[in-house]
Short mmCIF file of C-alpha atoms in Angstrom, two decimals:
data_model
loop_
_atom_site.label_atom_id
_atom_site.label_comp_id
_atom_site.label_asym_id
_atom_site.label_seq_id
_atom_site.Cartn_x
_atom_site.Cartn_y
_atom_site.Cartn_z
CA MET A 15 74.97 115.41 101.69
CA LYS A 16 71.47 114.05 100.95
CA VAL A 17 70.23 115.36 97.66
CA VAL A 18 67.30 115.12 95.28
CA ALA A 19 68.88 114.84 91.89
CA ASP A 20 67.71 114.83 88.26
CA LEU A 21 70.16 112.66 86.24
CA CYS A 22 70.36 112.45 82.47
CA ILE A 23 73.05 110.31 80.76
CA VAL A 24 73.71 110.77 77.08
CA PRO A 25 75.62 108.15 75.30
CA MET A 26 77.90 109.76 72.48
CA GLY A 27 79.30 108.21 69.37
CA VAL A 28 76.50 105.80 69.05
CA GLY A 29 72.85 106.26 67.80
CA PRO A 30 71.08 108.43 66.94
CA SER A 31 68.79 105.79 68.72
CA VAL A 32 70.06 105.32 72.25
CA SER A 33 67.30 103.34 73.80
CA PRO A 34 69.34 100.17 73.96
CA TYR A 35 71.88 101.92 76.08
CA VAL A 36 69.30 103.77 78.15
CA LYS A 37 67.91 100.38 79.03
CA GLU A 38 71.22 99.27 80.17
CA ILE A 39 71.32 102.33 82.43
CA LYS A 40 67.83 101.80 83.80
CA ALA A 41 68.72 98.12 84.77
CA ILE A 42 71.47 99.45 86.85
CA ILE A 43 69.59 102.19 88.69
CA ASP A 44 66.72 99.94 89.20
CA ALA A 45 68.99 97.31 90.82
CA SER A 46 70.23 100.12 93.23
CA PRO A 47 68.86 100.57 96.65
CA LEU A 48 68.36 104.22 95.86
CA GLN A 49 64.83 105.62 95.46
CA ALA A 50 64.60 106.48 91.58
CA GLU A 51 61.94 107.45 89.09
CA MET A 52 62.64 107.71 85.47
CA HIS A 53 60.83 110.46 83.42
CA ALA A 54 60.92 111.36 79.67
CA ASN A 55 64.12 113.22 79.98
CA GLY A 56 66.16 111.63 82.84
CA THR A 57 65.77 110.04 86.24
CA ASN A 58 65.24 111.46 89.52
CA ILE A 59 67.17 109.91 92.25
CA GLU A 60 67.13 110.56 96.05
CA GLY A 61 70.20 109.62 98.17
CA GLU A 62 73.67 110.75 99.53
CA LEU A 63 75.65 112.60 96.75
CA SER A 64 78.42 110.08 96.98
CA GLU A 65 75.92 107.15 96.42
CA ILE A 66 74.61 108.70 93.35
CA CYS A 67 78.09 109.42 91.99
CA ALA A 68 78.86 105.76 92.67
CA LEU A 69 75.78 104.78 90.69
CA ILE A 70 76.80 106.98 87.82
CA GLU A 71 80.34 105.47 87.69
CA ALA A 72 78.68 102.00 87.39
CA CYS A 73 76.30 103.21 84.62
CA GLU A 74 79.35 104.63 82.67
CA ALA A 75 81.31 101.27 83.28
CA ARG A 76 78.38 99.34 81.77
CA LEU A 77 78.33 101.70 78.78
CA SER A 78 81.88 101.16 78.25
CA GLU A 79 81.28 97.48 78.28
CA VAL A 80 78.69 97.79 75.43
CA GLY A 81 80.88 99.92 73.30
CA VAL A 82 80.22 103.53 74.40
CA GLN A 83 83.53 105.40 74.61
CA ARG A 84 82.21 108.77 75.65
CA VAL A 85 79.28 109.81 77.75
CA PHE A 86 77.83 113.26 78.69
CA PHE A 87 76.07 113.63 81.91
CA THR A 88 73.75 116.44 83.29
CA MET A 89 72.81 116.45 86.92
CA ALA A 90 70.76 118.99 88.70
CA PHE A 91 70.28 118.53 92.34
CA SER A 92 69.38 120.44 95.50
CA SER A 93 70.22 120.17 99.23
CA ARG A 94 68.37 121.41 102.05
CA ARG A 95 68.99 121.96 105.79
CA ASP A 96 65.88 123.76 106.93
CA LYS A 97 63.82 120.59 106.55
CA ALA A 98 64.19 117.13 105.00
CA GLN A 99 62.37 116.69 101.65
CA THR A 100 61.73 113.67 99.53
CA MET A 101 60.92 113.61 95.86
CA ALA A 102 57.44 112.86 96.99
CA ASP A 103 57.33 115.87 99.36
CA LYS A 104 58.46 118.09 96.63
CA LEU A 105 55.66 117.07 94.32
CA LYS A 106 52.90 117.01 97.11
CA ALA A 107 53.95 120.73 98.10
CA VAL A 108 53.03 122.04 94.50
CA LEU A 109 50.19 119.70 93.25
CA MET B 6 86.03 108.25 86.77
CA LYS B 7 87.93 111.18 85.37
CA VAL B 8 85.67 113.87 84.05
CA VAL B 9 85.66 117.45 82.74
CA ALA B 10 82.77 119.27 84.70
CA ASP B 11 80.91 122.48 84.58
CA LEU B 12 79.52 123.21 87.90
CA CYS B 13 77.10 125.89 88.97
CA ILE B 14 76.20 126.65 92.45
CA VAL B 15 72.96 128.78 93.20
CA PRO B 16 72.38 129.68 96.77
CA MET B 17 68.55 129.83 97.45
CA GLY B 18 66.70 131.90 100.01
CA VAL B 19 69.16 134.61 100.09
CA GLY B 20 69.91 137.49 97.57
CA PRO B 21 68.93 138.39 94.89
CA SER B 22 72.66 139.30 95.02
CA VAL B 23 74.62 136.23 95.70
CA SER B 24 78.06 137.30 95.06
CA PRO B 25 79.33 137.25 98.55
CA TYR B 26 78.25 133.47 98.72
CA VAL B 27 79.91 133.01 95.23
CA LYS B 28 83.22 134.40 96.62
CA GLU B 29 83.00 131.77 99.49
CA ILE B 30 82.58 128.98 96.95
CA LYS B 31 85.45 130.43 94.79
CA ALA B 32 87.86 130.44 97.96
CA ILE B 33 87.16 126.66 98.47
CA ILE B 34 87.59 125.73 94.91
CA ASP B 35 90.74 127.81 94.57
CA ALA B 36 92.13 126.11 97.73
CA SER B 37 91.45 122.55 96.02
CA PRO B 38 94.30 120.87 94.23
CA LEU B 39 91.84 120.41 91.35
CA GLN B 40 92.30 122.27 88.06
CA ALA B 41 89.44 124.75 88.03
CA GLU B 42 88.52 127.83 85.92
CA MET B 43 85.53 130.13 86.73
CA HIS B 44 83.47 131.69 84.06
CA ALA B 45 80.61 133.92 83.87
CA ASN B 46 77.90 131.06 84.58
CA GLY B 47 79.97 128.66 86.77
CA THR B 48 83.30 126.82 87.18
CA ASN B 49 84.96 124.18 85.00
CA ILE B 50 86.62 121.68 86.99
CA GLU B 51 88.79 118.59 86.00
CA GLY B 52 89.32 115.60 88.19
CA GLU B 53 87.84 112.29 89.67
CA LEU B 54 84.12 112.52 89.85
CA SER B 55 84.33 111.52 93.52
CA GLU B 56 86.86 114.32 94.19
CA ILE B 57 84.51 116.92 92.59
CA CYS B 58 81.61 115.70 94.73
CA ALA B 59 83.76 116.06 97.82
CA LEU B 60 84.51 119.69 96.79
CA ILE B 61 80.77 120.22 96.21
CA GLU B 62 80.09 118.87 99.82
CA ALA B 63 82.80 121.31 101.07
CA CYS B 64 81.02 124.27 99.34
CA GLU B 65 77.71 123.42 100.65
CA ALA B 66 78.98 123.12 104.16
CA ARG B 67 80.52 126.49 104.04
CA LEU B 68 77.40 128.05 102.51
CA SER B 69 75.49 126.60 105.57
CA GLU B 70 78.04 128.23 107.92
CA VAL B 71 77.24 131.47 106.31
CA GLY B 72 73.43 131.11 106.58
CA VAL B 73 72.48 129.48 103.41
CA GLN B 74 69.87 126.70 104.21
CA ARG B 75 69.09 125.45 100.55
CA VAL B 76 71.40 125.20 97.50
CA PHE B 77 70.60 124.24 93.90
CA PHE B 78 73.37 122.69 91.89
CA THR B 79 73.79 121.90 88.17
CA MET B 80 76.71 119.84 86.87
CA ALA B 81 77.31 118.91 83.29
CA PHE B 82 80.05 116.42 82.87
CA SER B 83 81.56 114.07 80.40
CA SER B 84 83.90 111.03 80.55
CA ARG B 85 85.91 109.75 77.70
CA ARG B 86 87.72 106.30 77.26
CA ASP B 87 88.83 106.65 73.66
CA LYS B 88 91.58 109.20 74.63
CA ALA B 89 92.42 111.55 77.75
CA GLN B 90 91.22 115.13 77.30
CA THR B 91 91.88 118.06 79.53
CA MET B 92 89.95 121.26 79.52
CA ALA B 93 92.72 122.89 77.62
CA ASP B 94 92.61 120.10 75.13
CA LYS B 95 88.74 120.47 74.47
CA LEU B 96 89.35 124.18 73.88
CA LYS B 97 92.31 123.77 71.61
CA ALA B 98 90.51 121.18 69.50
CA VAL B 99 88.01 123.82 68.50
CA LEU B 100 89.64 127.26 68.47
CA MET C 23 63.71 138.86 78.54
CA LYS C 24 67.41 139.47 78.58
CA VAL C 25 69.39 136.61 80.12
CA VAL C 26 72.83 135.54 80.63
CA ALA C 27 73.18 131.95 79.37
CA ASP C 28 75.49 128.82 79.46
CA LEU C 29 74.89 126.76 76.17
CA CYS C 30 76.21 123.35 75.61
CA ILE C 31 75.36 121.47 72.34
CA VAL C 32 76.10 117.81 72.30
CA PRO C 33 75.82 116.12 68.63
CA MET C 34 74.61 112.80 69.12
CA GLY C 35 75.10 109.53 66.81
CA VAL C 36 78.38 110.96 65.63
CA GLY C 37 81.79 110.82 67.29
CA PRO C 38 83.13 110.07 69.90
CA SER C 39 85.13 113.08 68.74
CA VAL C 40 82.76 115.89 68.09
CA SER C 41 85.08 118.91 67.51
CA PRO C 42 84.45 119.20 63.81
CA TYR C 43 80.75 119.68 64.63
CA VAL C 44 81.59 122.16 67.61
CA LYS C 45 83.59 124.21 65.01
CA GLU C 46 80.52 124.43 62.95
CA ILE C 47 78.67 125.58 65.99
CA LYS C 48 81.23 128.14 66.98
CA ALA C 49 81.32 129.56 63.44
CA ILE C 50 77.65 130.44 63.69
CA ILE C 51 77.86 131.88 67.29
CA ASP C 52 81.00 134.06 66.27
CA ALA C 53 79.03 135.15 63.24
CA SER C 54 76.02 136.10 65.36
CA PRO C 55 75.92 139.71 66.89
CA LEU C 56 75.37 138.33 70.37
CA GLN C 57 78.05 138.78 72.88
CA ALA C 58 79.54 135.26 73.44
CA GLU C 59 82.42 133.35 75.10
CA MET C 60 83.25 129.89 74.52
CA HIS C 61 84.68 127.77 77.47
CA ALA C 62 85.91 124.23 77.84
CA ASN C 63 82.27 122.85 78.40
CA GLY C 64 80.14 125.39 76.41
CA THR C 65 79.44 128.93 75.39
CA ASN C 66 78.28 131.79 77.56
CA ILE C 67 75.87 134.10 75.67
CA GLU C 68 74.13 137.38 76.57
CA GLY C 69 70.95 138.50 74.80
CA GLU C 70 67.10 138.08 74.54
CA LEU C 71 66.13 134.68 75.10
CA SER C 72 64.38 134.66 71.70
CA GLU C 73 67.57 135.72 70.08
CA ILE C 74 69.41 132.90 71.86
CA CYS C 75 66.78 130.36 70.77
CA ALA C 76 67.14 131.48 67.16
CA LEU C 77 70.79 131.04 67.37
CA ILE C 78 70.37 127.51 68.76
CA GLU C 79 67.96 126.67 65.80
CA ALA C 80 70.50 127.95 63.30
CA CYS C 81 73.28 125.66 65.12
CA GLU C 82 70.78 122.73 64.94
CA ALA C 83 70.01 123.34 61.27
CA ARG C 84 73.87 123.42 60.39
CA LEU C 85 74.49 120.38 62.28
CA SER C 86 71.72 118.66 60.34
CA GLU C 87 73.43 119.85 56.96
CA VAL C 88 76.64 118.11 58.06
CA GLY C 89 75.02 114.96 58.79
CA VAL C 90 73.87 115.21 62.75
CA GLN C 91 70.42 113.65 63.03
CA ARG C 92 69.82 114.28 66.73
CA VAL C 93 71.13 116.91 69.07
CA PHE C 94 71.17 117.38 72.91
CA PHE C 95 71.34 120.67 74.38
CA THR C 96 71.53 122.03 77.91
CA MET C 97 71.07 125.65 78.84
CA ALA C 98 71.28 127.32 82.20
CA PHE C 99 70.36 131.02 82.19
CA SER C 100 69.27 133.64 84.74
CA SER C 101 67.15 136.64 84.37
CA ARG C 102 67.38 139.54 86.74
CA ARG C 103 65.03 142.68 87.44
CA ASP C 104 66.74 144.28 90.43
CA LYS C 105 69.67 145.56 88.14
CA ALA C 106 71.35 144.94 84.64
CA GLN C 107 74.16 142.52 84.76
CA THR C 108 76.47 141.58 81.94
CA MET C 109 78.77 138.38 81.87
CA ALA C 110 81.59 140.72 82.60
CA ASP C 111 79.86 142.13 85.66
CA LYS C 112 78.97 138.73 86.99
CA LEU C 113 82.78 137.86 86.88
CA LYS C 114 83.98 141.34 88.27
CA ALA C 115 81.60 140.79 91.27
CA VAL C 116 83.36 137.57 92.57
CA LEU C 117 86.98 138.05 91.39
CA MET D 5 62.49 123.25 66.06
CA LYS D 6 60.27 120.76 67.91
CA VAL D 7 62.02 119.59 71.19
CA VAL D 8 61.23 117.62 74.14
CA ALA D 9 62.63 119.73 77.07
CA ASP D 10 63.21 119.32 80.80
CA LEU D 11 62.69 122.69 82.41
CA CYS D 12 63.50 123.67 85.96
CA ILE D 13 62.79 127.27 87.37
CA VAL D 14 64.49 128.38 90.40
CA PRO D 15 63.39 131.52 92.24
CA MET D 16 66.23 133.41 93.87
CA GLY D 17 66.24 135.78 96.76
CA VAL D 18 63.08 134.11 98.22
CA GLY D 19 62.49 131.08 100.25
CA PRO D 20 64.08 128.65 101.22
CA SER D 21 60.69 127.33 100.65
CA VAL D 22 59.58 128.02 97.04
CA SER D 23 56.50 126.06 96.53
CA PRO D 24 54.23 128.98 96.41
CA TYR D 25 56.20 130.38 93.57
CA VAL D 26 56.36 126.91 91.80
CA LYS D 27 52.51 126.81 92.18
CA GLU D 28 52.38 130.08 90.19
CA ILE D 29 54.56 128.56 87.46
CA LYS D 30 52.57 125.42 87.42
CA ALA D 31 49.43 127.36 86.79
CA ILE D 32 50.84 129.15 83.84
CA ILE D 33 52.24 125.74 82.41
CA ASP D 34 48.99 123.85 82.93
CA ALA D 35 47.04 126.77 81.11
CA SER D 36 49.32 126.62 78.12
CA PRO D 37 48.43 124.32 75.27
CA LEU D 38 51.69 122.61 75.35
CA GLN D 39 51.98 118.96 76.50
CA ALA D 40 53.64 119.01 79.93
CA GLU D 41 54.25 116.76 82.88
CA MET D 42 55.65 117.89 86.24
CA HIS D 43 58.12 115.78 88.18
CA ALA D 44 59.97 116.14 91.23
CA ASN D 45 62.79 118.18 89.80
CA GLY D 46 61.15 120.11 87.11
CA THR D 47 58.67 119.82 84.16
CA ASN D 48 58.90 117.98 80.86
CA ILE D 49 57.47 119.95 77.93
CA GLU D 50 57.06 119.19 74.27
CA GLY D 51 56.81 121.83 71.66
CA GLU D 52 58.57 124.27 69.38
CA LEU D 53 61.53 125.69 71.19
CA SER D 54 60.03 129.40 70.41
CA GLU D 55 56.77 128.20 72.15
CA ILE D 56 58.61 127.08 75.23
CA CYS D 57 60.71 129.93 75.38
CA ALA D 58 57.55 132.23 75.30
CA LEU D 59 56.18 130.01 78.17
CA ILE D 60 59.40 130.71 80.12
CA GLU D 61 59.11 134.43 79.60
CA ALA D 62 55.54 134.24 80.73
CA CYS D 63 56.50 132.40 83.95
CA GLU D 64 59.48 134.93 84.74
CA ALA D 65 56.93 137.71 84.09
CA ARG D 66 54.51 136.13 86.76
CA LEU D 67 57.24 135.67 89.31
CA SER D 68 58.20 139.15 89.10
CA GLU D 69 54.68 140.34 89.74
CA VAL D 70 54.79 138.19 93.07
CA GLY D 71 58.11 139.71 94.03
CA VAL D 72 60.93 137.46 92.50
CA GLN D 73 63.59 139.71 91.19
CA ARG D 74 66.05 137.09 90.03
CA VAL D 75 65.37 133.66 88.51
CA PHE D 76 67.69 130.84 87.45
CA PHE D 77 66.56 128.34 84.58
CA THR D 78 68.05 125.04 83.58
CA MET D 79 66.50 123.60 80.37
CA ALA D 80 67.89 120.25 78.77
CA PHE D 81 66.28 119.54 75.46
CA SER D 82 66.88 117.44 72.32
CA SER D 83 65.86 117.65 68.69
CA ARG D 84 65.57 114.72 66.38
CA ARG D 85 65.25 114.61 62.65
CA ASP D 86 65.58 110.87 62.00
CA LYS D 87 62.02 110.25 63.57
CA ALA D 88 59.42 112.10 65.45
CA GLN D 89 59.43 111.25 69.17
CA THR D 90 57.22 112.31 71.73
CA MET D 91 57.77 112.26 75.54
CA ALA D 92 55.68 108.99 75.75
CA ASP D 93 57.57 107.59 72.97
CA LYS D 94 60.87 108.05 74.85
CA LEU D 95 59.55 106.41 77.92
CA LYS D 96 57.95 103.60 76.06
CA ALA D 97 61.18 102.77 74.08
CA VAL D 98 63.06 102.17 77.24
CA LEU D 99 60.22 100.74 79.76
#
């Protein structure tokens, strides 16, 4: 199932500043073949849901390596069968 | 990655009443082996992230069969490595 | 605007166990006149959006008193004009 | 309570294409004095939680005027007391 997702990863038990951990997450997302765009509250990612979930698991594993024992995630995503729509299409349609 | 997730599935382009579609989703979740509990705004589900994503794809496929062309999903979930924690454990810890 | 909301409050910079903080939040929500029901991943609350936001601010203020400097919140909520619908109505319509 | 929020508004009962309705929402957000940035899955907004909630109510009222009887909203937001942080600061800290 192809989706356009908005992913937010919140390291728990560390911080309050979490930017070192977000940088680790960004490096993993940037290295993935998936189309992704970071914004102030998360990262928009396009791809198969299973690919995005594998990416999430890689991020969680990396956070565990750097000492984060608990992680909270939110993901909003939409699927569409009436027509294909990329992140860029979604923005173009309303700008 | 084992998670405790809060899943909300919003059929778009149908309604405003969506209960017939939520019943279809509930039937698929109830038939799955995953521990799940419906609440007023979604369903809490325990399991491997990949299992939950497969369940989401099954729900979306069923919605497409009954005419829903677009679906919006939200999923909040947490992973924990310091100790195992079920849905019941989470509630017991605060009640 | 009357809404049925699903609120999740994640204390950051403390933990990984956050149940002591969730108990503080639960005490504030229980003391409020709003209809609320805690579940494994958050709390469902019915009321005017402005009332729920005031409750959120009270929770954040209390967390700050007990040492939490940063809080992450997620809130999913729906409004409806075609008919009034409580949390109980939403569940009855699909069980 | 000053927050940095990620707001997503999903018109229900219309569509599947919702871009005409998202344009209405964008016009209201653009006309507001709050700092806001639309992205592919929602809009990041900085401000007092009460101001953002008032903006949400204005968007819902407008959607009702153009025939949307039911609206689903998701909002993720964070508050911080250890230091002030804008949307731009959050991005700068990880880019």
